Short mmCIF file of C-alpha atoms and ligand atoms in Angstrom, two decimals:
data_model
loop_
_atom_site.label_atom_id
_atom_site.label_comp_id
_atom_site.label_asym_id
_atom_site.label_seq_id
_atom_site.Cartn_x
_atom_site.Cartn_y
_atom_site.Cartn_z
CA MET T 1052 -16.29 23.41 10.45
CA GLN T 1053 -12.93 22.45 9.23
CA VAL T 1054 -14.06 18.73 9.16
CA ASN T 1055 -17.04 19.65 7.21
CA ASN T 1056 -15.17 21.69 4.72
CA THR T 1057 -12.64 18.67 4.26
CA ALA T 1058 -15.62 16.36 3.96
CA ILE T 1059 -17.48 18.46 1.27
CA LYS T 1060 -14.09 18.82 -0.65
CA ILE T 1061 -13.51 15.09 -0.65
CA ARG T 1062 -17.09 14.25 -1.67
CA LYS T 1063 -16.77 16.67 -4.72
CA MET T 1064 -13.40 14.83 -5.59
CA VAL T 1065 -14.98 11.50 -5.40
CA LYS T 1066 -18.08 12.51 -7.56
CA LYS T 1067 -15.58 13.98 -10.20
CA PHE T 1068 -13.56 11.00 -10.13
CA ALA T 1069 -16.56 8.58 -10.51
CA GLU T 1070 -17.82 10.61 -13.35
CA ALA T 1071 -14.38 10.24 -15.21
CA LEU T 1072 -14.11 6.58 -14.53
CA ALA T 1073 -17.65 6.07 -15.76
CA LYS T 1074 -16.65 7.14 -19.19
CA LEU T 1075 -14.16 4.18 -19.56
CA GLU T 1076 -15.06 1.16 -21.48
CA LYS T 1077 -11.89 -1.01 -21.16
CA PRO T 1078 -10.08 0.23 -17.96
CA GLY T 1079 -6.82 -1.14 -16.89
CA LEU T 1080 -6.25 -1.27 -13.21
CA ILE T 1081 -2.57 -1.61 -12.01
CA SER T 1082 -1.38 -1.96 -8.41
CA HIS T 1083 2.23 -1.49 -7.24
CA ILE T 1084 4.87 -3.96 -7.12
CA GLY T 1085 5.30 -6.02 -4.15
CA PRO T 1086 1.51 -5.75 -3.67
CA ASP T 1087 0.07 -5.57 -0.08
CA GLY T 1088 -3.47 -6.01 1.21
CA ASP T 1089 -4.26 -2.28 0.41
CA ALA T 1090 -3.03 -2.55 -3.19
CA ILE T 1091 -4.69 -5.96 -3.97
CA GLY T 1092 -7.85 -5.25 -1.74
CA SER T 1093 -8.51 -1.82 -3.72
CA GLN T 1094 -7.62 -3.13 -7.11
CA LEU T 1095 -10.23 -5.97 -6.52
CA ALA T 1096 -12.86 -3.77 -5.17
CA LEU T 1097 -12.43 -1.35 -8.09
CA ASN T 1098 -12.80 -4.18 -10.43
CA PHE T 1099 -16.10 -5.01 -8.83
CA TRP T 1100 -17.19 -1.56 -9.06
CA PHE T 1101 -16.62 -1.42 -12.87
CA ARG T 1102 -18.24 -4.94 -12.96
CA SER T 1103 -21.36 -3.67 -11.25
CA ARG T 1104 -21.60 -1.05 -14.17
CA GLY T 1105 -21.20 -3.81 -16.80
CA ILE T 1106 -17.45 -3.08 -17.48
CA LYS T 1107 -14.70 -5.76 -17.38
CA PRO T 1108 -11.36 -4.13 -16.63
CA LEU T 1109 -8.10 -5.69 -17.33
CA LEU T 1110 -6.05 -6.15 -14.01
CA PHE T 1111 -2.26 -5.79 -13.75
CA ASN T 1112 0.69 -6.40 -11.44
CA ASP T 1113 4.43 -7.14 -12.14
CA ASP T 1114 4.52 -9.25 -9.06
CA PRO T 1115 2.39 -12.11 -7.89
CA VAL T 1116 -0.18 -11.85 -5.14
CA PRO T 1117 1.21 -12.76 -1.88
CA ASP T 1118 0.33 -16.15 -0.50
CA ASN T 1119 -1.89 -14.66 2.29
CA LEU T 1120 -3.90 -12.64 -0.05
CA LYS T 1121 -4.56 -15.27 -2.80
CA TRP T 1122 -7.96 -16.16 -1.42
CA LEU T 1123 -9.05 -12.61 -2.17
CA SER T 1124 -8.05 -12.69 -5.80
CA ALA T 1125 -8.80 -16.50 -6.63
CA GLN T 1126 -11.43 -15.79 -9.07
CA GLU T 1127 -9.65 -12.75 -10.84
CA GLU T 1128 -6.90 -12.88 -13.31
CA ILE T 1129 -4.11 -10.23 -12.44
CA ARG T 1130 -1.64 -10.18 -15.38
CA ILE T 1131 1.84 -8.99 -15.84
CA PRO T 1132 1.52 -5.90 -17.96
CA THR T 1133 2.73 -5.79 -21.23
CA GLU T 1134 2.76 -3.08 -23.95
CA GLU T 1135 0.30 -5.02 -26.14
CA LEU T 1136 -2.20 -5.50 -22.99
CA LEU T 1137 -1.99 -1.98 -21.88
CA ASP T 1138 -2.65 -0.63 -25.38
CA ARG T 1139 -5.95 -2.48 -25.25
CA CYS T 1140 -7.11 -0.10 -22.39
CA ASP T 1141 -8.77 3.10 -23.06
CA GLY T 1142 -7.48 4.60 -19.60
CA ILE T 1143 -5.24 3.23 -16.86
CA LEU T 1144 -5.73 3.49 -13.08
CA PHE T 1145 -2.95 3.50 -10.85
CA VAL T 1146 -3.78 1.86 -7.56
CA ASP T 1147 -2.28 2.53 -4.23
CA GLY T 1148 1.01 4.47 -5.36
CA ASN T 1149 1.64 7.39 -7.57
CA ASP T 1150 5.31 6.94 -8.85
CA PRO T 1151 5.43 5.11 -12.11
CA PHE T 1152 8.46 3.26 -10.88
CA ARG T 1153 6.70 1.65 -8.16
CA PHE T 1154 4.57 0.08 -11.02
CA GLY T 1155 7.32 -2.09 -12.36
CA LYS T 1156 8.82 -2.60 -15.54
CA MET T 1157 6.34 -0.79 -17.74
CA ALA T 1158 7.40 2.55 -15.96
CA ALA T 1159 8.64 4.09 -19.10
CA TYR T 1160 5.39 3.20 -21.14
CA PHE T 1161 3.36 5.29 -18.65
CA SER T 1162 5.52 8.23 -19.27
CA ASP T 1163 5.07 8.02 -23.04
CA THR T 1164 1.52 6.69 -23.49
CA ALA T 1165 -1.26 8.81 -24.99
CA ARG T 1166 -3.70 6.84 -22.66
CA PRO T 1167 -5.15 8.83 -19.87
CA LEU T 1168 -3.99 7.78 -16.49
CA TYR T 1169 -5.96 7.95 -13.40
CA LEU T 1170 -4.89 7.83 -9.63
CA ILE T 1171 -6.61 6.42 -6.57
CA ASP T 1172 -3.95 6.83 -3.81
CA HIS T 1173 -3.11 8.13 -0.55
CA HIS T 1174 0.81 8.41 -0.68
CA LEU T 1175 2.55 11.92 -0.51
CA ASP T 1176 3.50 13.93 -3.40
CA PRO T 1177 1.83 12.62 -6.58
CA PRO T 1178 3.73 13.95 -9.68
CA ASP T 1179 2.25 17.10 -11.11
CA GLY T 1180 0.17 16.95 -14.29
CA PHE T 1181 0.74 13.26 -14.65
CA PHE T 1182 -2.86 12.11 -13.96
CA ARG T 1183 -5.99 13.17 -15.72
CA GLU T 1184 -8.12 12.83 -12.63
CA MET T 1185 -7.10 11.73 -9.15
CA LEU T 1186 -8.91 10.43 -6.21
CA TRP T 1187 -6.27 11.41 -3.72
CA ASP T 1188 -6.01 12.11 0.02
CA SER T 1189 -2.90 11.71 1.86
CA ASP T 1190 -4.79 11.73 5.13
CA ALA T 1191 -6.73 8.56 4.08
CA SER T 1192 -6.00 5.57 6.19
CA SER T 1193 -5.79 3.57 3.07
CA THR T 1194 -6.56 3.58 -0.61
CA ALA T 1195 -9.28 0.95 0.16
CA TYR T 1196 -10.89 3.68 2.20
CA LEU T 1197 -11.14 5.84 -0.99
CA VAL T 1198 -12.41 2.96 -2.94
CA TYR T 1199 -15.16 2.76 -0.25
CA SER T 1200 -15.86 6.49 -0.60
CA LEU T 1201 -16.43 5.66 -4.34
CA PHE T 1202 -19.05 3.03 -3.57
CA VAL T 1203 -20.66 5.24 -1.08
CA GLU T 1204 -21.08 8.02 -3.59
CA THR T 1205 -22.30 5.91 -6.49
CA GLY T 1206 -24.34 3.14 -4.78
CA PRO T 1207 -23.26 1.48 -1.32
CA GLU T 1208 -25.64 -1.37 -2.21
CA HIS T 1209 -22.91 -2.59 -4.60
CA ILE T 1210 -20.74 -3.37 -1.61
CA THR T 1211 -21.24 -7.10 -1.96
CA LYS T 1212 -19.63 -9.74 0.14
CA GLU T 1213 -16.57 -9.89 -2.17
CA VAL T 1214 -16.37 -6.16 -2.44
CA ALA T 1215 -16.48 -5.87 1.48
CA GLU T 1216 -13.80 -8.49 1.80
CA ALA T 1217 -11.41 -6.66 -0.48
CA LEU T 1218 -12.14 -3.43 1.16
CA TYR T 1219 -11.87 -4.53 4.70
CA SER T 1220 -8.60 -6.40 3.92
CA GLY T 1221 -7.04 -3.04 2.44
CA ILE T 1222 -8.20 -0.96 5.48
CA LEU T 1223 -7.15 -3.69 7.89
CA THR T 1224 -3.71 -4.26 6.64
CA ASP T 1225 -2.70 -0.65 5.81
CA THR T 1226 -3.82 0.67 9.39
CA GLY T 1227 -1.82 -2.21 11.06
CA SER T 1228 -5.11 -3.64 12.33
CA PHE T 1229 -6.39 -0.24 13.12
CA ARG T 1230 -3.62 0.93 15.42
CA PHE T 1231 -1.98 3.51 13.26
CA ASP T 1232 -2.22 7.32 13.60
CA SER T 1233 -4.20 7.46 10.21
CA VAL T 1234 -7.12 5.62 11.99
CA THR T 1235 -10.20 7.92 12.80
CA ALA T 1236 -13.69 7.84 13.40
CA ALA T 1237 -14.27 7.88 9.71
CA THR T 1238 -12.10 4.76 9.45
CA HIS T 1239 -14.30 2.86 11.96
CA PHE T 1240 -17.52 4.36 10.47
CA ALA T 1241 -16.49 2.94 7.13
CA ILE T 1242 -15.53 -0.46 8.62
CA GLY T 1243 -18.98 -0.78 10.29
CA SER T 1244 -20.66 0.10 7.03
CA ILE T 1245 -18.34 -2.44 5.17
CA ILE T 1246 -19.15 -5.20 7.51
CA LYS T 1247 -22.99 -4.58 7.37
CA HIS T 1248 -23.24 -4.25 3.67
CA GLY T 1249 -21.17 -7.21 2.91
CA GLY T 1250 -22.27 -9.41 5.79
CA ILE T 1251 -18.74 -10.35 6.47
CA LYS T 1252 -16.86 -11.78 9.64
CA PRO T 1253 -13.92 -9.76 10.65
CA SER T 1254 -12.27 -12.33 12.62
CA GLU T 1255 -12.25 -14.83 9.60
CA ILE T 1256 -10.64 -12.27 7.42
CA TYR T 1257 -7.99 -11.50 10.11
CA SER T 1258 -7.18 -14.99 10.44
CA ARG T 1259 -6.87 -15.74 6.71
CA ILE T 1260 -4.57 -12.83 6.29
CA TYR T 1261 -2.56 -13.11 9.44
CA ASP T 1262 -2.65 -16.65 11.13
CA ASN T 1263 -0.64 -18.45 8.55
CA LYS T 1264 2.87 -17.95 9.83
CA SER T 1265 5.44 -20.75 9.75
CA LEU T 1266 7.52 -21.72 13.01
CA ALA T 1267 10.54 -20.65 10.66
CA GLU T 1268 9.14 -17.29 10.31
CA TYR T 1269 8.97 -17.02 14.08
CA HIS T 1270 12.63 -18.46 14.52
CA LEU T 1271 13.74 -15.69 12.01
CA LEU T 1272 11.69 -12.92 13.88
CA GLY T 1273 13.38 -14.06 17.21
CA THR T 1274 17.00 -13.72 15.52
CA ALA T 1275 15.96 -10.16 14.16
CA LEU T 1276 14.54 -8.96 17.41
CA LYS T 1277 17.56 -10.07 19.38
CA GLY T 1278 19.62 -7.96 16.79
CA ILE T 1279 17.66 -4.75 17.51
CA ARG T 1280 19.94 -1.79 18.04
CA LEU T 1281 18.53 1.41 19.89
CA LEU T 1282 20.16 4.54 18.62
CA CYS T 1283 19.65 8.31 19.16
CA ASP T 1284 19.25 7.90 22.86
CA GLY T 1285 16.82 5.10 22.40
CA ARG T 1286 14.34 6.87 20.11
CA VAL T 1287 15.52 5.20 16.92
CA ALA T 1288 15.47 1.27 16.47
CA VAL T 1289 17.25 -0.45 13.88
CA MET T 1290 16.83 -4.11 12.74
CA GLN T 1291 18.58 -5.92 10.04
CA VAL T 1292 17.98 -9.31 8.25
CA THR T 1293 20.69 -10.63 5.99
CA GLU T 1294 20.59 -13.19 3.32
CA LYS T 1295 22.39 -15.49 5.79
CA MET T 1296 19.76 -15.07 8.43
CA LEU T 1297 17.01 -15.95 5.76
CA ALA T 1298 19.01 -19.04 4.76
CA GLU T 1299 19.88 -20.31 8.17
CA ASN T 1300 16.02 -20.10 9.21
CA GLY T 1301 14.73 -21.35 5.72
CA CYS T 1302 12.85 -18.16 5.00
CA SER T 1303 12.38 -15.74 2.07
CA GLN T 1304 12.03 -11.97 1.93
CA ASP T 1305 8.25 -12.57 1.88
CA ASP T 1306 8.39 -13.64 5.42
CA LEU T 1307 9.55 -10.14 6.60
CA GLU T 1308 6.14 -8.58 6.39
CA GLY T 1309 5.49 -6.53 9.76
CA PHE T 1310 8.88 -7.09 11.25
CA VAL T 1311 9.62 -3.35 11.19
CA ASN T 1312 6.73 -2.75 13.47
CA TYR T 1313 7.90 -4.87 16.53
CA PRO T 1314 10.40 -2.35 17.70
CA LEU T 1315 7.72 0.63 17.76
CA SER T 1316 6.35 -0.94 21.01
CA ILE T 1317 9.70 -0.55 22.85
CA HIS T 1318 9.19 2.28 25.23
CA GLY T 1319 10.58 5.59 23.86
CA VAL T 1320 11.04 4.42 20.40
CA ILE T 1321 9.60 6.92 17.87
CA ALA T 1322 11.06 5.49 14.58
CA SER T 1323 11.93 1.91 13.57
CA VAL T 1324 13.92 0.97 10.56
CA ILE T 1325 14.49 -2.42 9.08
CA PHE T 1326 17.09 -3.13 6.57
CA TYR T 1327 17.39 -6.21 4.41
CA GLU T 1328 19.21 -7.50 1.29
CA ARG T 1329 17.04 -7.43 -1.78
CA GLU T 1330 17.98 -7.87 -5.52
CA GLY T 1331 21.77 -6.87 -4.83
CA ARG T 1332 20.77 -3.93 -2.89
CA VAL T 1333 19.51 -3.10 0.73
CA LYS T 1334 15.75 -2.51 1.04
CA ILE T 1335 14.90 -0.11 3.84
CA SER T 1336 11.42 0.02 5.60
CA LEU T 1337 10.85 2.95 7.84
CA ARG T 1338 7.80 3.18 10.47
CA GLY T 1339 7.15 6.07 12.76
CA LYS T 1340 5.00 7.65 15.49
CA SER T 1341 4.08 10.86 13.81
CA LEU T 1342 7.22 12.68 15.06
CA VAL T 1343 9.57 12.23 12.08
CA ASP T 1344 8.70 12.67 8.32
CA LEU T 1345 9.83 9.39 7.15
CA ASN T 1346 8.62 10.16 3.57
CA GLN T 1347 11.29 12.91 3.36
CA VAL T 1348 14.02 10.65 4.81
CA ALA T 1349 13.12 7.77 2.17
CA ARG T 1350 12.95 10.31 -0.60
CA ARG T 1351 16.76 10.96 -0.10
CA PHE T 1352 17.44 7.13 -0.68
CA ASP T 1353 15.40 6.58 -3.83
CA GLY T 1354 11.99 5.85 -2.13
CA GLY T 1355 9.08 7.67 -0.54
CA GLY T 1356 5.78 6.63 1.00
CA HIS T 1357 3.91 8.41 4.01
CA PHE T 1358 4.90 10.58 6.84
CA ASN T 1359 4.94 7.56 9.15
CA ALA T 1360 5.63 4.68 6.80
CA ALA T 1361 8.00 4.71 4.03
CA GLY T 1362 10.25 2.64 2.00
CA ALA T 1363 13.72 3.21 0.45
CA TRP T 1364 16.83 1.61 -1.22
CA HIS T 1365 20.56 1.73 -0.59
CA PRO T 1366 23.40 0.20 -2.65
CA GLY T 1367 24.59 -1.54 0.29
CA PRO T 1368 26.12 -3.00 2.35
CA ILE T 1369 23.75 -2.87 5.24
CA GLU T 1370 26.25 -1.29 7.66
CA LYS T 1371 26.84 1.62 5.27
CA ALA T 1372 23.14 2.16 4.73
CA VAL T 1373 22.60 2.23 8.55
CA ASN T 1374 25.36 4.75 8.89
CA GLU T 1375 23.97 6.93 6.14
CA LEU T 1376 20.38 6.75 6.84
CA VAL T 1377 20.40 7.08 10.76
CA PRO T 1378 21.83 10.53 10.83
CA LEU T 1379 19.18 11.77 8.56
CA ILE T 1380 16.47 10.60 11.08
CA ALA T 1381 18.59 12.01 13.89
CA GLU T 1382 18.52 15.54 12.06
CA SER T 1383 14.77 15.39 11.88
CA LEU T 1384 14.02 14.19 15.51
CA PRO T 1385 11.87 16.65 17.59
P1 5GP P 2559 7.17 -0.87 3.02
O1 5GP P 2559 8.05 -0.56 4.03
O2 5GP P 2559 5.94 -1.81 3.44
O3 5GP P 2559 7.70 -1.56 1.85
O4 5GP P 2559 6.43 0.37 2.42
C1 5GP P 2559 6.06 1.34 3.31
C2 5GP P 2559 5.31 2.59 2.45
O5 5GP P 2559 6.25 3.08 1.61
C3 5GP P 2559 4.30 1.94 1.41
O6 5GP P 2559 3.17 2.92 1.57
C4 5GP P 2559 4.93 1.81 0.11
O7 5GP P 2559 3.97 2.07 -0.99
C5 5GP P 2559 6.12 2.98 0.28
N1 5GP P 2559 7.15 2.53 -0.29
C6 5GP P 2559 7.96 1.22 -0.15
N2 5GP P 2559 8.96 1.31 -0.88
C7 5GP P 2559 9.09 2.21 -1.60
C8 5GP P 2559 9.89 2.69 -2.81
O8 5GP P 2559 10.87 2.08 -3.16
N3 5GP P 2559 9.69 3.95 -3.34
C9 5GP P 2559 8.56 4.63 -2.95
N4 5GP P 2559 8.18 5.83 -3.63
N5 5GP P 2559 7.70 4.22 -1.89
C10 5GP P 2559 7.99 3.02 -1.42
MN1 MN P 2560 -1.92 1.76 0.88
#
């Protein structure tokens, strides 16, 4: 019964959201900085949703599309947002994030603009009263799953090959290839339907996204894995990557994608944290196994995210960040 009530509530929300979006004639779609598969996949699928209705949105991101996702966006122009470009839109849709600061340098614009803002997202704690309409569910495995719901509500026949590729990529990457706690029957049902409608081949998409590592990246991974420290009676794993380690291996920060997940496979580890130097500060990524609220921990360090996956910042150096953050996790351990 509970499941049915939730399903009905979500369907109503999807319907209301679709009606609100359908009124836009020049929507802007913006995804979060440092975009991942869910951000880009959801943004592109939404772009096609509007296109299927004869509307051509403007697409924005402050950062470039990562190399392993460029094939997805090859036909579409994703621009760096400016006031002039955003002013051309009659509504702006935030994709895969609810904090304006996660959307780059135009954060202040969003707080001031008279243009209606919309949200499609699964991150915790969207700000009160900021968005005119939201398609938001923090239990959703990914934003792409919510975009899929939009297609289901308004016409699943519009899930073409390109839409299916975008949705599949979003769900695949945000679920850690279907292994996170957020994965349910609904996730797999959606994936089945996406594959069928779009006629796509999952193994090809997986390969395009993940089978493109360099040897240098694996060498860096080896060094990082060797440096893992187990703290809090082996329940918290800490990994770090310094600028020096990157330079010694000929790598960049882009090569760190997914590193933080490895320690979660160590027996007994329930939270994994990676610390690395970025833009003169320390960027922190946290991943967990549903036992510690990592969103709350991240919020204490200028960040946020989900219960099981969050990001944060510390002024540095790394060792100080470790010494200040780990006790907060320790406090929250069951
Ligand atoms: P990642 O560790 O991959 O950077 O991010 C994990 C999750 O936390 C993602 O869902 C991401 O959106 C969120 N996240 C990462 N960095 C930040 C941040 O600086 N601020 C907030 N609010 N969320 C973040
Ligand atoms: Mn996401």
